[in-house]
Coordinates of C-alpha atoms in Angstrom, one line a residue:
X4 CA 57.5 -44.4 -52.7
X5 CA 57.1 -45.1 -49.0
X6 CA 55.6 -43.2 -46.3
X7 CA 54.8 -44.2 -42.3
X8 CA 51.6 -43.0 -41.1
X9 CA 51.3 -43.0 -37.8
X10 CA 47.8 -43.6 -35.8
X11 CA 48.1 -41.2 -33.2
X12 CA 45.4 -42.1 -29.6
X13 CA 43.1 -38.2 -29.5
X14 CA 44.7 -37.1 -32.3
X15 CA 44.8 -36.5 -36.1
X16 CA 47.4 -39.0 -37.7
X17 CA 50.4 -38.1 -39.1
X18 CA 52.7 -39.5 -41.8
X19 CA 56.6 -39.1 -42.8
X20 CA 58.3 -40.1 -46.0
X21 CA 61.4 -42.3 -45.5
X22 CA 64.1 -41.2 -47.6
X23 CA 65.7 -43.3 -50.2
X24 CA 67.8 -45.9 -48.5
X25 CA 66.9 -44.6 -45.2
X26 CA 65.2 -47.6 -42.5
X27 CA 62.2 -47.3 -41.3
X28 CA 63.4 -48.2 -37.9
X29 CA 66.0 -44.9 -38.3
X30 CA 62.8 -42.7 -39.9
X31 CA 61.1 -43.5 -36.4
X32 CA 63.9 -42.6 -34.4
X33 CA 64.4 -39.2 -36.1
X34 CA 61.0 -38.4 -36.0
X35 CA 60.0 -39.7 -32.3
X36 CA 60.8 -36.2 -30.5
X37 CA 58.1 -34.6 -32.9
X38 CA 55.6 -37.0 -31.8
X39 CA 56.3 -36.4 -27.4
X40 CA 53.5 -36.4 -25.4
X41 CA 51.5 -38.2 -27.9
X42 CA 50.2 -41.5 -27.5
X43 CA 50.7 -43.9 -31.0
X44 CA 48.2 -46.1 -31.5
X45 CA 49.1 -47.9 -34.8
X46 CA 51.8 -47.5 -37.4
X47 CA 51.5 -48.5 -41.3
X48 CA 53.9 -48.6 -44.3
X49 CA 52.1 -46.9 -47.2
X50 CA 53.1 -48.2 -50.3
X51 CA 52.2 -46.5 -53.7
X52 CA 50.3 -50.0 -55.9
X53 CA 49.0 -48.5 -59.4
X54 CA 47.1 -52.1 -59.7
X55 CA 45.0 -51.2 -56.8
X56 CA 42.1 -48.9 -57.3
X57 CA 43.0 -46.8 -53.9
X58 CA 46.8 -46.6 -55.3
X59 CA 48.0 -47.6 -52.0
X60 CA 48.9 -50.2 -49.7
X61 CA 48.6 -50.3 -46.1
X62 CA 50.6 -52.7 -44.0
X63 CA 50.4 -53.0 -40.8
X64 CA 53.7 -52.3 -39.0
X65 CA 53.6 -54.1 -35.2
X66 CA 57.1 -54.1 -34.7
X67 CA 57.6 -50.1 -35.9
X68 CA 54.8 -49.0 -33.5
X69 CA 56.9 -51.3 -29.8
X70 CA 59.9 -49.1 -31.1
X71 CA 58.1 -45.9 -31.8
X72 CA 56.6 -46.4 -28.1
X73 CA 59.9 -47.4 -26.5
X74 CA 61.7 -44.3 -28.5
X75 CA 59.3 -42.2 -26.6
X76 CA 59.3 -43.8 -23.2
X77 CA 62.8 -42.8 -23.0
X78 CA 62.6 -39.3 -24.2
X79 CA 59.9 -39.0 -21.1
X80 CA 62.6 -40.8 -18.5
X81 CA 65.2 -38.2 -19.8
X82 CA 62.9 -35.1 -20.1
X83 CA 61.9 -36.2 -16.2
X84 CA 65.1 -36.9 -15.3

């Protein structure tokens, strides 16, 4: 099981589950109108790990996040435009 959770500037995060054989790039897409007017601050890949004592894994996502912002800079330059 995967989820992104998404570190959102002022506000509580949130989190989406990517479907199975869905991308995480195409999750983001999909989900970036949701998330207008917000700023993101961080985004991680959960991953489920039954050998850790938390369960799951956090990877940072860096390249998820620069798409994530760009996804929403251009839903502002159409919503202005």
């Amino acid at each position: 099981m995967r989820r992104l959770v998404i570190e959102l500037k002022n506000h509580p995060r949130r989190s989406l589950s990517v479907m199975s054989g869905e991308r995480m790039d195409a999750a983001i897409r999909k989900h970036a109108p949701y998330l207008r007017g917000l700023e993101p601050v961080q985004v991680f890949v959960q991953e489920y790990d039954p050998r850790l004592s938390t369960r799951f894994r956090y990877t940072p996502a860096p390249q998820l996040l620069e798409l994530l912002r760009r996804e929403l800079r251009e839903l502002r330059q159409h919503s202005a435009a």
